[in-house]
C-alpha cells in the first residue's frame, strides 16, 4: 500500500508492505531526518504509531493513502549554528543503479590519430599552475602510469566535463584507447594550471572506451587538478590501480579475510557517479521516494583475498594495509565477473585484516579455527560438485553443439575455479594441523576428513568435460591424480590404525572416483568389489558400477578409432595394389567394427571411411561391391543414430 510521509523537508509517497512495522519505516527515514530511529516520532491523525505492531493492524490501523507525520522527538538538540561546517553530516550519496554504461560510438576509422608538431597549441594560461611534473611511463609496456585528473570545457560547444558532479575526469596519460590530444595537452601543463588549447577537431573524436570528451570542437579549456602514480596491472592500460593511502604495514596474504568498504562508480566523461556500494541502504528522500543510498555508518563486509569472488576488491585489498584505500580503474573487458558492464572505478577501503593465520598468530582459536576454515572449503567443494553434476547430466542428454559449447566451457571453468579454491582451503587446514602436531584421535579423524576432500577437490580442479573429455589428460591432471591416490593411501592406513570401518569405506569410495577419472577401469573394478563386500546395499555403488561400464565403453570406442584408422590405411594400400582378396578381408573387418558399435559416427566421418569403401566398390568385383554396400548401409545407420543422440 502507499503512504504519504510528511518530512520536515517535504512530502513523499512511499510504497510499503501492510505487514511491515513503523520500526522498519524509521530505518529508512533516519537518513533524511538525520537522527537515530529511536528518536524519530511517527504519528497519524494525532496518534503515535507503535513501532513493533504491523502498519495495518491494531493500534496503528493504517490504510492505503494514510498520511504519516515523521519528525524528531522533542528534546533532541538541534545542531548548534556555531558548529563547523566540516563536522556537519554530509548529504548521503545516492546510488544510480539504473545508470547504463555510456554506449561506444561507432566509427568508420578506428585507427588512433597521429599528431603532428603544433597540432595541440596552448593559446593562453587562464590560471597559473603550482607544481611542475615530469611525464614518464608513456610508451610501450610499463609497470607504472601517470593518472591525470582534469576538467574540460568545450568552448565552441559551451559544454563542461564532468557535467553531473563536481569531481574530475581521470585518464592515464598515453593511453592508446584515448585521443592523443588530451595526453599532449596535459604534458604541457603544470599541476593546478588551467589553460586554453587549440586542437584538431577530428583527433578529439577518437574515444574507444567513452570516458573522455569527444565533441567536434577545436577550442578547449583544460584544468589539470592533479597527477597520481598508478600501477598498470597488466601493462596494457586495462587495469590501473591508484593507492591513495597505503594504510598499516600489514598486508593481506592469500585466503586472508579482509574487512572492507567498496564502491563502484561509472567511468565516463559526464561524471563518475556511484552505481553500487557495500554500504547500500534504502532511504526515504523528499522528491525521490525510496532510493538506494550509501550509509557511511554501515559496517564493513568481509572478502577472502585470492578466491576470485570480487577480483577487483581483492586486488586493491592486497595492496593496502588496515586503514588504507585505493581505486582500480577498469576498462570494459577487464575483470568482467561480478561487476556492472562498461568502464568502472572500484573504490576500496581496507578496515581490518583477519588476524588468524594459523597456530601462533593472534587470531588463532584452535579447533574452532580449523573447523571454520574446513567449512569454507566445503562450501566451495559443494558448489564445484553441483556444477559438475550439471555438466554430466547435460552430457548424458545430448552431444555438445556450437550453441552449447560456450556455456559448457563457462560452467567447466566454474568447476575448476571452485574446486581449486576448496583445495587451497584444505591445504591450509592440513598445514595448520601439522603445525599443531597433535596425536589426539579427534584431530586424526579431522585430518583424514580434510585429506579425502582435498583428494576430491584437487582432481576435480582438472577434470575434463564435453569434447575435452575425449582428449588425453594433461600432466597437471596426472600429477593431481597421483597426489590424490597417495593421500588416500595415507587415509586408509590411518583407518586401519584406528580400526575405523567407516573411514576405510569413505576412503575407498573416494579412491574409486579418482580411478574413474584416471580412466583406470581395472583398478576401479577392484575397489568397487571391496566396497560391495563391505556394504552391498549401498545404492551409490550401483551408480558407480554404471559409470565404470560407460567408461569402459568410451575407452573401447577410443581403441576402435585407432583400429579403424589402421584398417582404413591397409584398405587404401590394398586398393592401390589391386589386391582383391585383401580388400575383401578389410571391408569385412570394417563391417564388423561398425556393426558391432566399436566406433563412433564422428570417427567414421572424420576419417572419411565411406570414400575408401566407395573406391573398393569401383574395383569391379561383385562380391567386394556387395560387401561394401553392407558397410555403406551400416555407416548410414550409424549417422542416423548419432543424429538423434544415440
Coordinates of C-alpha atoms in Angstrom, one line a residue:
X1 CA 0.0 0.0 0.0
X2 CA 1.0 3.7 -0.4
X3 CA 1.6 6.1 2.5
X4 CA 2.2 9.8 2.3
X5 CA 5.0 10.6 4.6
X6 CA 5.4 14.2 5.7
X7 CA 9.0 15.1 6.5
X8 CA 10.4 18.4 7.8
X9 CA 11.8 19.0 4.3
X10 CA 8.8 17.9 2.3
X11 CA 6.3 15.2 1.4
X12 CA 7.0 11.8 -0.2
X13 CA 4.8 8.9 -1.3
X14 CA 6.2 5.6 -0.1
X15 CA 5.1 2.1 -1.1
X16 CA 5.1 -0.3 2.0
X17 CA 4.1 -3.8 2.8
X18 CA 1.0 -3.8 5.0
X19 CA 2.6 -6.3 7.5
X20 CA 5.8 -4.2 7.9
X21 CA 6.1 -2.1 11.0
X22 CA 6.8 1.6 11.9
X23 CA 10.1 0.4 13.1
X24 CA 11.0 -0.7 9.6
X25 CA 9.9 2.7 8.2
X26 CA 12.1 4.5 10.7
X27 CA 15.1 2.7 9.4
X28 CA 14.5 4.2 6.0
X29 CA 13.7 7.7 7.5
X30 CA 16.8 8.1 9.6
X31 CA 18.9 9.2 6.6
X32 CA 16.6 12.2 5.8
X33 CA 15.7 13.2 9.3
X34 CA 19.3 12.6 10.5
X35 CA 18.6 11.2 13.9
X36 CA 18.7 7.5 15.1
X37 CA 15.4 5.6 14.6
X38 CA 14.6 5.5 18.3
X39 CA 14.5 9.3 18.2
X40 CA 12.0 9.5 15.3
X41 CA 8.4 10.0 16.1
X42 CA 5.7 8.8 13.7
X43 CA 2.1 9.9 14.1
X44 CA -1.1 9.6 12.1
X45 CA -4.1 11.7 12.9
X46 CA -2.5 12.7 16.2
X47 CA -1.8 9.0 17.2
X48 CA 1.7 7.9 17.7
X49 CA 2.4 4.7 15.9
X50 CA 3.5 1.5 17.7
X51 CA 7.0 0.5 16.5
X52 CA 6.5 -3.2 16.7
X53 CA 2.9 -3.7 15.5
X54 CA 2.1 -4.1 11.8
X55 CA 1.1 -0.9 10.0
X56 CA -2.3 -2.2 9.1
X57 CA -3.1 -3.8 12.4
X58 CA -4.2 -2.5 15.8
X59 CA -3.4 0.0 17.2
X60 CA -1.8 1.6 14.0
X61 CA -4.7 0.9 11.6
X62 CA -3.1 2.5 8.6
X63 CA -4.7 2.1 5.2
X64 CA -3.7 2.9 1.6
X65 CA -3.3 6.7 1.4
X66 CA -2.8 7.3 5.1
X67 CA -0.8 10.4 6.0
X68 CA 2.1 9.9 8.4
X69 CA 4.0 12.7 10.0
X70 CA 7.7 12.0 10.6
X71 CA 9.7 14.2 12.9
X72 CA 12.4 14.1 15.5
X73 CA 11.2 13.7 19.1
X74 CA 11.0 16.7 21.4
X75 CA 14.2 17.2 23.3
X76 CA 16.5 16.1 20.5
X77 CA 19.0 19.0 20.5
X78 CA 19.4 21.0 17.2
X79 CA 22.8 21.2 15.7
X80 CA 24.5 24.4 17.1
X81 CA 24.8 27.2 14.5
X82 CA 28.5 27.7 15.5
X83 CA 29.4 24.1 14.7
X84 CA 32.0 23.8 12.0
X85 CA 30.6 23.0 8.5
X86 CA 33.2 20.3 8.2
X87 CA 31.6 18.4 11.0
X88 CA 28.1 18.5 9.7
X89 CA 26.9 15.1 8.3
X90 CA 27.3 15.1 4.6
X91 CA 24.3 14.5 2.3
X92 CA 24.0 10.8 1.6
X93 CA 25.3 9.7 -1.7
X94 CA 22.6 8.3 -4.0
X95 CA 23.4 5.1 -5.9
X96 CA 22.3 5.3 -9.5
X97 CA 21.8 1.6 -10.2
X98 CA 19.9 2.2 -13.4
X99 CA 22.6 4.3 -15.0
X100 CA 23.8 2.3 -18.0
X101 CA 27.3 2.3 -19.4
X102 CA 28.0 5.0 -22.0
X103 CA 27.4 3.5 -25.5
X104 CA 30.5 3.4 -27.6
X105 CA 30.5 5.4 -30.7
X106 CA 30.5 3.6 -34.0
X107 CA 33.3 5.0 -36.0
X108 CA 34.4 4.3 -39.6
X109 CA 38.0 5.0 -38.8
X110 CA 39.2 3.2 -35.7
X111 CA 42.9 4.0 -36.1
X112 CA 44.3 6.2 -33.5
X113 CA 45.1 9.6 -35.0
X114 CA 48.7 10.7 -35.1
X115 CA 49.5 14.3 -34.1
X116 CA 52.0 16.5 -36.0
X117 CA 54.1 19.1 -34.3
X118 CA 52.0 22.2 -33.5
X119 CA 48.6 20.3 -33.6
X120 CA 48.0 20.9 -29.9
X121 CA 48.7 24.5 -29.1
X122 CA 48.4 26.2 -25.7
X123 CA 46.8 29.6 -26.6
X124 CA 46.8 31.1 -23.2
X125 CA 47.1 30.3 -19.5
X126 CA 43.9 31.1 -17.6
X127 CA 45.2 30.2 -14.2
X128 CA 48.8 29.6 -13.2
X129 CA 49.9 26.1 -12.0
X130 CA 51.7 25.4 -8.8
X131 CA 53.9 22.4 -9.5
X132 CA 55.7 21.0 -12.5
X133 CA 55.7 17.3 -13.2
X134 CA 57.8 15.1 -15.5
X135 CA 56.0 12.8 -18.0
X136 CA 57.3 9.3 -17.8
X137 CA 55.9 5.8 -18.5
X138 CA 54.1 6.9 -21.6
X139 CA 55.1 4.5 -24.4
X140 CA 55.0 0.7 -24.5
X141 CA 54.7 -1.7 -21.5
X142 CA 55.3 -0.1 -18.2
X143 CA 54.6 -1.1 -14.6
X144 CA 53.5 2.5 -13.8
X145 CA 51.5 5.2 -15.5
X146 CA 50.5 8.8 -14.8
X147 CA 46.8 9.2 -13.9
X148 CA 45.7 12.7 -14.8
X149 CA 42.6 14.3 -13.1
X150 CA 41.2 17.1 -15.2
X151 CA 38.2 19.2 -16.0
X152 CA 37.3 20.1 -19.6
X153 CA 35.3 22.9 -21.2
X154 CA 34.4 22.7 -24.9
X155 CA 34.4 26.4 -25.6
X156 CA 32.7 26.2 -29.0
X157 CA 30.0 23.8 -27.8
X158 CA 29.7 25.5 -24.3
X159 CA 29.9 22.2 -22.6
X160 CA 31.7 21.2 -19.4
X161 CA 33.0 17.8 -18.3
X162 CA 32.2 16.3 -15.9
X163 CA 28.7 17.8 -16.0
X164 CA 27.0 15.6 -13.4
X165 CA 29.2 16.1 -10.4
X166 CA 31.9 18.5 -9.1
X167 CA 34.7 16.0 -9.4
X168 CA 37.1 15.4 -12.2
X169 CA 37.7 13.2 -15.3
X170 CA 40.5 10.8 -14.9
X171 CA 42.6 9.1 -17.6
X172 CA 46.1 7.6 -18.0
X173 CA 48.5 9.8 -19.9
X174 CA 49.4 8.0 -23.1
X175 CA 46.5 5.5 -23.1
X176 CA 46.2 4.3 -26.7
X177 CA 42.4 4.0 -26.3
X178 CA 42.1 7.7 -25.8
X179 CA 42.7 10.6 -28.2
X180 CA 46.4 11.7 -28.2
X181 CA 45.1 15.3 -27.9
X182 CA 44.5 15.0 -24.1
X183 CA 47.9 13.5 -23.3
X184 CA 49.6 16.1 -25.4
X185 CA 47.8 18.9 -23.6
X186 CA 48.4 17.8 -20.0
X187 CA 52.1 17.2 -20.8
X188 CA 52.3 20.9 -21.5
X189 CA 50.7 21.9 -18.2
X190 CA 51.7 22.3 -14.5
X191 CA 49.6 20.7 -11.8
X192 CA 46.9 23.2 -10.8
X193 CA 47.1 25.1 -14.1
X194 CA 44.1 26.0 -16.3
X195 CA 44.8 26.8 -19.9
X196 CA 43.1 27.2 -23.3
X197 CA 44.2 24.9 -26.2
X198 CA 43.6 24.8 -29.9
X199 CA 43.4 21.2 -31.1
X200 CA 42.4 19.4 -34.3
X201 CA 38.7 18.6 -34.2
X202 CA 38.9 15.2 -35.9
X203 CA 41.5 13.9 -33.5
X204 CA 39.3 14.7 -30.5
X205 CA 36.6 12.3 -31.7
X206 CA 38.8 9.3 -31.2
X207 CA 37.5 7.7 -27.9
X208 CA 37.3 3.9 -27.8
X209 CA 36.1 3.5 -24.2
X210 CA 33.9 6.6 -23.7
X211 CA 35.5 8.1 -20.6
X212 CA 36.8 11.3 -22.2
X213 CA 35.0 14.1 -24.2
X214 CA 34.7 13.6 -27.9
X215 CA 32.9 16.7 -29.1
X216 CA 33.8 18.0 -32.6
X217 CA 35.3 21.1 -31.1
X218 CA 38.7 22.9 -31.7
X219 CA 38.9 25.2 -28.6
X220 CA 39.1 23.7 -25.1
X221 CA 39.8 25.0 -21.7
X222 CA 41.6 22.3 -19.6
X223 CA 42.3 22.4 -15.9
X224 CA 44.9 19.9 -14.6
X225 CA 43.8 19.3 -11.0
X226 CA 46.4 16.6 -10.1
X227 CA 48.6 13.8 -11.3
X228 CA 48.8 10.5 -9.5
X229 CA 51.0 7.5 -9.9
X230 CA 49.1 4.4 -11.0
X231 CA 50.1 0.7 -11.1
X232 CA 49.4 -0.8 -14.6
X233 CA 48.5 -4.3 -13.5
X234 CA 48.9 -5.9 -17.0
X235 CA 50.9 -3.2 -18.5
X236 CA 48.3 -2.6 -21.2
X237 CA 46.2 0.3 -19.6
X238 CA 43.2 -2.1 -18.9
X239 CA 43.6 -2.2 -15.1
X240 CA 45.0 0.9 -13.4
X241 CA 45.4 1.0 -9.6
X242 CA 45.9 4.2 -7.6
X243 CA 46.7 3.7 -4.0
X244 CA 45.6 6.9 -2.2
X245 CA 46.5 5.6 1.3
X246 CA 48.8 2.6 1.9
X247 CA 47.5 2.1 5.4
X248 CA 49.3 0.0 8.0
X249 CA 52.3 -2.2 7.3
X250 CA 50.4 -5.5 7.4
X251 CA 49.3 -6.9 4.0
X252 CA 46.7 -9.5 3.2
X253 CA 48.1 -12.9 2.2
X254 CA 46.4 -15.5 0.0
X255 CA 43.0 -16.6 1.5
X256 CA 43.1 -14.0 4.3
X257 CA 39.9 -12.3 5.3
X258 CA 39.8 -8.5 4.8
X259 CA 37.0 -6.3 6.2
X260 CA 36.4 -3.6 3.6
X261 CA 34.1 -1.0 2.2
X262 CA 33.7 -0.9 -1.6
X263 CA 32.0 1.3 -4.1
X264 CA 31.6 1.0 -7.9
X265 CA 31.5 4.2 -9.9
X266 CA 30.9 4.8 -13.6
X267 CA 33.9 5.9 -15.5
X268 CA 32.5 8.4 -18.0
X269 CA 33.2 11.9 -19.3
X270 CA 29.8 13.1 -17.9
X271 CA 30.7 12.1 -14.3
X272 CA 31.9 9.3 -12.1
X273 CA 28.7 8.6 -10.1
X274 CA 28.2 5.7 -7.7
X275 CA 26.2 2.7 -9.1
X276 CA 26.9 0.1 -6.4
X277 CA 28.2 0.0 -2.9
X278 CA 28.8 -2.3 0.1
X279 CA 27.2 0.5 2.2
X280 CA 24.0 0.4 0.3
X281 CA 20.8 1.1 2.3
X282 CA 17.3 2.1 1.3
X283 CA 16.3 5.6 2.4
X284 CA 13.1 7.8 2.0
X285 CA 14.2 11.1 0.5
X286 CA 11.9 14.0 -0.4
X287 CA 11.5 14.4 -4.1
X288 CA 12.7 10.8 -4.8
X289 CA 10.8 8.4 -2.6
X290 CA 12.5 5.1 -1.8
X291 CA 16.1 5.3 -3.1
X292 CA 19.3 3.4 -2.6
X293 CA 21.9 5.5 -0.8
X294 CA 25.3 5.0 0.9
X295 CA 25.2 4.8 4.7
X296 CA 28.6 5.9 6.0
X297 CA 27.9 4.2 9.3
X298 CA 27.3 0.8 7.6
X299 CA 29.7 -2.0 8.9
X300 CA 32.4 -3.3 6.6
X301 CA 32.0 -6.5 4.6
X302 CA 34.5 -9.4 4.5
X303 CA 36.2 -10.6 1.4
X304 CA 38.5 -13.6 1.1
X305 CA 41.6 -12.4 -0.8
X306 CA 42.5 -14.6 -3.7
X307 CA 39.3 -16.5 -4.1
X308 CA 38.0 -14.5 -7.0
X309 CA 34.5 -13.7 -5.7
X310 CA 35.2 -10.0 -6.2
X311 CA 38.5 -9.9 -8.0
X312 CA 38.7 -6.1 -8.2
X313 CA 38.1 -5.6 -4.5
X314 CA 40.6 -8.4 -3.7
X315 CA 43.3 -6.8 -5.9
X316 CA 43.1 -3.5 -4.1
X317 CA 42.9 -5.2 -0.6
X318 CA 46.2 -7.0 -1.3
X319 CA 48.0 -3.7 -1.9
X320 CA 46.7 -1.8 1.2
X321 CA 47.1 -2.3 4.9
X322 CA 44.4 -1.6 7.6
X323 CA 43.2 2.0 7.2
X324 CA 44.4 2.1 3.6
X325 CA 42.4 2.8 0.5
X326 CA 42.8 2.6 -3.3
X327 CA 41.0 2.8 -6.6
X328 CA 41.0 0.3 -9.5
X329 CA 40.2 1.8 -12.9
X330 CA 38.7 -1.0 -15.1
X331 CA 38.1 -0.8 -18.8
X332 CA 35.2 -2.7 -20.4
X333 CA 36.9 -6.1 -20.9
X334 CA 38.8 -6.1 -17.6
X335 CA 37.7 -8.3 -14.7
X336 CA 34.2 -8.6 -16.0
X337 CA 32.9 -11.1 -13.4
X338 CA 30.6 -9.8 -10.6
X339 CA 30.6 -6.2 -11.7
X340 CA 28.5 -3.9 -13.9
X341 CA 29.3 -3.7 -17.6
X342 CA 31.3 -1.0 -19.1
X343 CA 34.2 1.1 -17.8
X344 CA 34.1 1.4 -14.0
X345 CA 36.1 2.6 -11.0
X346 CA 36.3 0.4 -7.9
X347 CA 36.9 2.3 -4.7
X348 CA 38.1 0.1 -1.8
X349 CA 38.8 1.0 1.9
X350 CA 40.5 -1.7 4.0
X351 CA 39.2 -1.5 7.5
X352 CA 40.9 -4.6 9.1
X353 CA 42.6 -7.9 8.3
X354 CA 41.7 -11.3 9.9
X355 CA 44.5 -11.9 12.4
X356 CA 44.1 -15.7 12.1
X357 CA 47.0 -17.2 10.0
X358 CA 47.3 -20.5 11.9
X359 CA 48.8 -21.6 15.2
X360 CA 50.8 -19.0 17.0
X361 CA 49.0 -16.0 15.5
X362 CA 46.8 -13.6 17.5
X363 CA 43.6 -14.8 15.8
X364 CA 44.2 -18.5 16.3
X365 CA 41.3 -20.2 18.2
X366 CA 42.4 -23.8 17.9
X367 CA 39.8 -26.3 16.9
X368 CA 37.3 -23.6 16.1
X369 CA 39.6 -22.0 13.5
X370 CA 40.3 -25.4 11.9
X371 CA 36.6 -26.2 11.5
X372 CA 35.7 -22.7 10.2
X373 CA 38.5 -23.0 7.5
X374 CA 37.4 -26.5 6.6
X375 CA 33.8 -25.4 6.2
X376 CA 34.8 -22.6 3.9
X377 CA 36.5 -25.3 1.7
X378 CA 33.3 -27.5 2.0
X379 CA 31.2 -24.6 0.6
X380 CA 33.5 -24.3 -2.4
X381 CA 33.5 -28.0 -3.0
X382 CA 29.8 -28.2 -2.8
X383 CA 29.4 -25.6 -5.4
X384 CA 32.0 -27.2 -7.7
X385 CA 30.3 -30.6 -7.3
X386 CA 26.9 -29.0 -8.2
X387 CA 28.3 -27.6 -11.4
X388 CA 30.0 -30.9 -12.2
X389 CA 26.6 -32.7 -11.9
X390 CA 25.0 -30.1 -14.2
X391 CA 27.6 -30.9 -16.9
X392 CA 27.4 -34.6 -16.5
X393 CA 23.6 -34.6 -16.6
X394 CA 23.7 -32.4 -19.7
X395 CA 26.3 -34.6 -21.3
X396 CA 24.1 -37.7 -21.0
X397 CA 21.2 -36.0 -22.6
X398 CA 22.8 -34.5 -25.7
X399 CA 26.1 -34.0 -27.5
X400 CA 27.8 -30.6 -27.4
X401 CA 26.9 -28.3 -30.2
X402 CA 28.1 -24.9 -31.3
X403 CA 25.3 -23.3 -29.3
X404 CA 26.2 -25.1 -26.1
X405 CA 30.0 -25.3 -26.1
X406 CA 30.4 -21.8 -24.8
X407 CA 28.0 -22.4 -21.9
X408 CA 29.7 -25.7 -21.1
X409 CA 33.1 -24.1 -21.2
X410 CA 31.8 -21.4 -18.7
X411 CA 30.4 -24.0 -16.3
X412 CA 33.5 -26.1 -16.7
X413 CA 35.6 -23.1 -15.7
X414 CA 33.5 -22.6 -12.7
X415 CA 34.0 -26.2 -11.6
X416 CA 37.8 -25.8 -11.9
X417 CA 37.8 -22.5 -10.1
X418 CA 35.6 -23.5 -7.2
X419 CA 37.4 -26.9 -6.8
X420 CA 40.7 -25.1 -6.7
X421 CA 39.5 -22.7 -4.1
X422 CA 38.4 -25.7 -2.0
X423 CA 41.7 -27.4 -2.4
X424 CA 43.6 -24.3 -1.3
X425 CA 41.5 -24.1 1.8
X426 CA 42.0 -27.8 2.6
X427 CA 45.8 -27.5 2.2
X428 CA 45.7 -24.6 4.6
X429 CA 43.9 -26.7 7.2
X430 CA 46.3 -29.6 6.8
X431 CA 49.2 -27.2 7.2
X432 CA 47.7 -25.9 10.5
X433 CA 47.0 -29.5 11.7
X434 CA 50.7 -30.3 11.0
X435 CA 51.7 -27.3 13.0
X436 CA 49.6 -28.3 15.9
X437 CA 51.3 -31.8 15.8
X438 CA 48.5 -33.4 17.9
X439 CA 48.1 -37.1 18.4
X440 CA 44.5 -36.7 19.5
X441 CA 42.1 -39.1 17.9
X442 CA 39.7 -36.3 17.1
X443 CA 42.4 -34.4 15.3
X444 CA 43.5 -37.5 13.3
X445 CA 39.9 -38.0 12.1
X446 CA 39.6 -34.4 11.1
X447 CA 42.9 -34.7 9.2
X448 CA 41.6 -37.7 7.3
X449 CA 38.3 -35.9 6.5
X450 CA 40.2 -32.9 5.1
X451 CA 42.6 -35.2 3.2
X452 CA 39.7 -37.0 1.5
X453 CA 38.1 -33.7 0.5
X454 CA 41.4 -32.4 -0.8
X455 CA 41.8 -35.5 -3.0
X456 CA 38.4 -34.9 -4.4
X457 CA 38.8 -31.1 -5.0
X458 CA 42.3 -31.3 -6.4
X459 CA 41.4 -33.9 -9.0
X460 CA 38.1 -32.0 -9.8
X461 CA 40.2 -28.9 -10.5
X462 CA 41.5 -30.6 -13.7
X463 CA 38.5 -32.9 -14.6
X464 CA 37.6 -32.7 -18.3
X465 CA 34.1 -32.2 -19.7
X466 CA 32.4 -32.3 -23.1
X467 CA 34.7 -32.6 -26.0
X468 CA 37.7 -32.0 -23.7
X469 CA 36.9 -35.4 -22.0
X470 CA 37.9 -37.2 -25.2
X471 CA 41.4 -35.7 -25.1
X472 CA 44.3 -37.2 -23.1
X473 CA 44.7 -36.0 -19.5
X474 CA 47.2 -33.2 -19.0
X475 CA 50.4 -33.5 -17.0
X476 CA 48.8 -31.4 -14.3
X477 CA 45.8 -33.7 -14.1
X478 CA 48.0 -36.8 -13.9
X479 CA 50.0 -35.2 -11.1
X480 CA 46.8 -34.3 -9.2
X481 CA 45.6 -37.9 -9.6
X482 CA 48.8 -39.4 -8.3
X483 CA 48.8 -37.0 -5.3
X484 CA 45.2 -37.8 -4.5
X485 CA 45.9 -41.6 -4.6
X486 CA 48.9 -41.1 -2.3
X487 CA 46.8 -39.0 0.1
X488 CA 44.0 -41.6 0.1
X489 CA 46.5 -44.4 0.8
X490 CA 47.5 -42.5 4.0
X491 CA 43.9 -42.1 4.9
X492 CA 43.3 -45.9 4.6
X493 CA 46.4 -46.5 6.7
X494 CA 45.0 -44.3 9.4
X495 CA 41.7 -46.0 9.2
X496 CA 43.3 -49.4 9.7
X497 CA 45.3 -48.0 12.7
X498 CA 42.2 -46.6 14.3
X499 CA 40.1 -49.6 13.3
X500 CA 37.5 -47.2 11.9
X501 CA 35.5 -49.1 9.2
X502 CA 33.6 -46.0 8.2
X503 CA 36.8 -44.1 7.5
X504 CA 38.1 -47.0 5.4
X505 CA 34.9 -47.2 3.4
X506 CA 34.8 -43.5 2.7
X507 CA 38.5 -43.5 1.7
X508 CA 37.9 -46.4 -0.7
X509 CA 34.9 -44.6 -2.2
X510 CA 37.0 -41.6 -2.9
X511 CA 39.7 -43.7 -4.4
X512 CA 37.1 -45.2 -6.7
X513 CA 36.2 -41.8 -8.0
X514 CA 39.9 -41.0 -8.6
X515 CA 40.4 -44.2 -10.5
X516 CA 37.4 -43.5 -12.7
X517 CA 38.8 -40.0 -13.5
X518 CA 42.2 -41.6 -14.2
X519 CA 40.3 -44.0 -16.7
X520 CA 41.8 -47.0 -14.9
X521 CA 39.0 -49.5 -15.3
X522 CA 40.9 -52.4 -13.7
X523 CA 41.7 -50.5 -10.5
X524 CA 38.2 -49.1 -10.3
X525 CA 36.6 -52.5 -10.5
X526 CA 38.9 -53.9 -7.8
X527 CA 38.0 -51.1 -5.5
X528 CA 34.3 -51.5 -6.3
X529 CA 34.5 -55.2 -5.4
X530 CA 35.9 -54.3 -2.0
X531 CA 33.2 -51.7 -1.4
X532 CA 30.4 -54.1 -2.4
X533 CA 31.8 -56.7 0.0
X534 CA 31.7 -54.1 2.8
X535 CA 28.3 -52.6 2.1
X536 CA 26.4 -54.5 -0.6
X537 CA 23.2 -52.4 -0.1
X538 CA 24.7 -49.0 -0.9
X539 CA 22.7 -47.7 -3.9
X540 CA 25.5 -45.3 -4.9
X541 CA 27.7 -48.2 -5.7
X542 CA 25.2 -49.2 -8.4
X543 CA 25.6 -45.8 -10.0
X544 CA 29.4 -46.1 -9.8
X545 CA 29.2 -49.5 -11.5
X546 CA 27.3 -47.9 -14.3
X547 CA 29.9 -45.2 -14.6
X548 CA 32.6 -47.8 -14.9
X549 CA 30.7 -49.6 -17.6
X550 CA 30.2 -46.3 -19.5
X551 CA 33.9 -45.5 -19.1
X552 CA 34.9 -49.0 -20.5
X553 CA 32.6 -48.4 -23.5
X554 CA 34.2 -45.0 -24.2
X555 CA 37.7 -46.5 -23.9
X556 CA 36.7 -49.3 -26.3
X557 CA 35.5 -46.6 -28.8
X558 CA 38.8 -44.8 -28.5
X559 CA 40.6 -48.1 -29.1
X560 CA 38.2 -48.8 -32.0
X561 CA 39.0 -45.3 -33.5
X562 CA 42.7 -46.2 -33.6
X563 CA 42.0 -49.7 -35.0
X564 CA 39.6 -48.5 -37.8
X565 CA 42.2 -45.9 -38.9
X566 CA 44.8 -48.8 -39.2
X567 CA 42.3 -50.9 -41.2
X568 CA 41.5 -47.9 -43.4
X569 CA 45.1 -47.3 -44.3
X570 CA 45.6 -51.0 -45.0
X571 CA 42.4 -50.9 -47.3
X572 CA 43.8 -47.9 -49.2
X573 CA 47.1 -49.8 -49.8
X574 CA 45.2 -52.9 -50.9
X575 CA 43.1 -51.0 -53.4
X576 CA 46.2 -49.3 -54.8
X577 CA 47.8 -52.7 -55.2
X578 CA 44.6 -54.2 -56.6
X579 CA 44.8 -57.0 -54.0
X580 CA 41.1 -58.1 -54.2
X581 CA 41.5 -60.8 -51.6
X582 CA 42.9 -58.3 -49.1
X583 CA 40.3 -55.7 -49.9
X584 CA 37.5 -58.2 -49.3
X585 CA 39.0 -59.1 -45.9
X586 CA 39.4 -55.5 -44.8
X587 CA 35.9 -54.5 -46.0
X588 CA 34.6 -57.3 -43.9
X589 CA 36.6 -56.0 -40.9
X590 CA 35.1 -52.6 -41.3
X591 CA 31.6 -54.0 -41.4
X592 CA 32.1 -56.0 -38.2
X593 CA 33.5 -52.9 -36.4
X594 CA 30.7 -50.6 -37.4
X595 CA 28.0 -53.2 -36.9
X596 CA 29.4 -54.1 -33.5
X597 CA 29.4 -50.4 -32.3
X598 CA 33.2 -50.3 -31.9
X599 CA 33.5 -46.9 -33.5
X600 CA 31.5 -43.6 -33.4
X601 CA 30.0 -41.7 -36.3
X602 CA 32.4 -38.8 -35.6
X603 CA 35.4 -41.1 -36.2
X604 CA 33.9 -42.6 -39.4
X605 CA 33.0 -39.1 -40.7
X606 CA 36.4 -37.5 -39.8
X607 CA 38.4 -40.4 -41.4
X608 CA 36.1 -40.4 -44.5
X609 CA 35.9 -44.2 -44.3
X610 CA 32.9 -44.1 -46.8
X611 CA 35.1 -42.7 -49.5
X612 CA 37.6 -45.6 -49.3
X613 CA 34.6 -48.1 -49.2
X614 CA 33.3 -46.5 -52.4
X615 CA 36.7 -46.9 -54.0
X616 CA 36.5 -50.6 -53.2
X617 CA 33.1 -50.9 -54.9
X618 CA 34.6 -49.4 -58.0
X619 CA 37.1 -52.3 -58.4
X620 CA 34.6 -54.3 -60.4
X621 CA 34.4 -57.3 -58.2
X622 CA 30.7 -58.1 -57.5
X623 CA 31.5 -59.8 -54.1
X624 CA 33.5 -56.8 -52.9
X625 CA 30.8 -54.5 -54.1
X626 CA 28.1 -56.4 -52.2
X627 CA 30.2 -56.4 -49.0
X628 CA 30.9 -52.7 -49.5
X629 CA 27.2 -51.9 -49.9
X630 CA 26.6 -53.5 -46.5
X631 CA 29.3 -51.3 -45.0
X632 CA 27.6 -48.2 -46.5
X633 CA 24.3 -49.2 -45.0
X634 CA 25.8 -49.5 -41.6
X635 CA 27.5 -46.1 -42.0
X636 CA 24.2 -44.6 -42.8
X637 CA 22.5 -46.3 -39.8
X638 CA 25.3 -45.0 -37.6
X639 CA 24.8 -41.5 -38.9
X640 CA 21.1 -41.7 -38.2
X641 CA 21.6 -42.9 -34.6
X642 CA 24.1 -40.1 -34.0
X643 CA 21.6 -37.6 -35.4
X644 CA 19.1 -38.5 -32.7
X645 CA 21.7 -38.6 -29.9
X646 CA 22.1 -42.4 -29.7

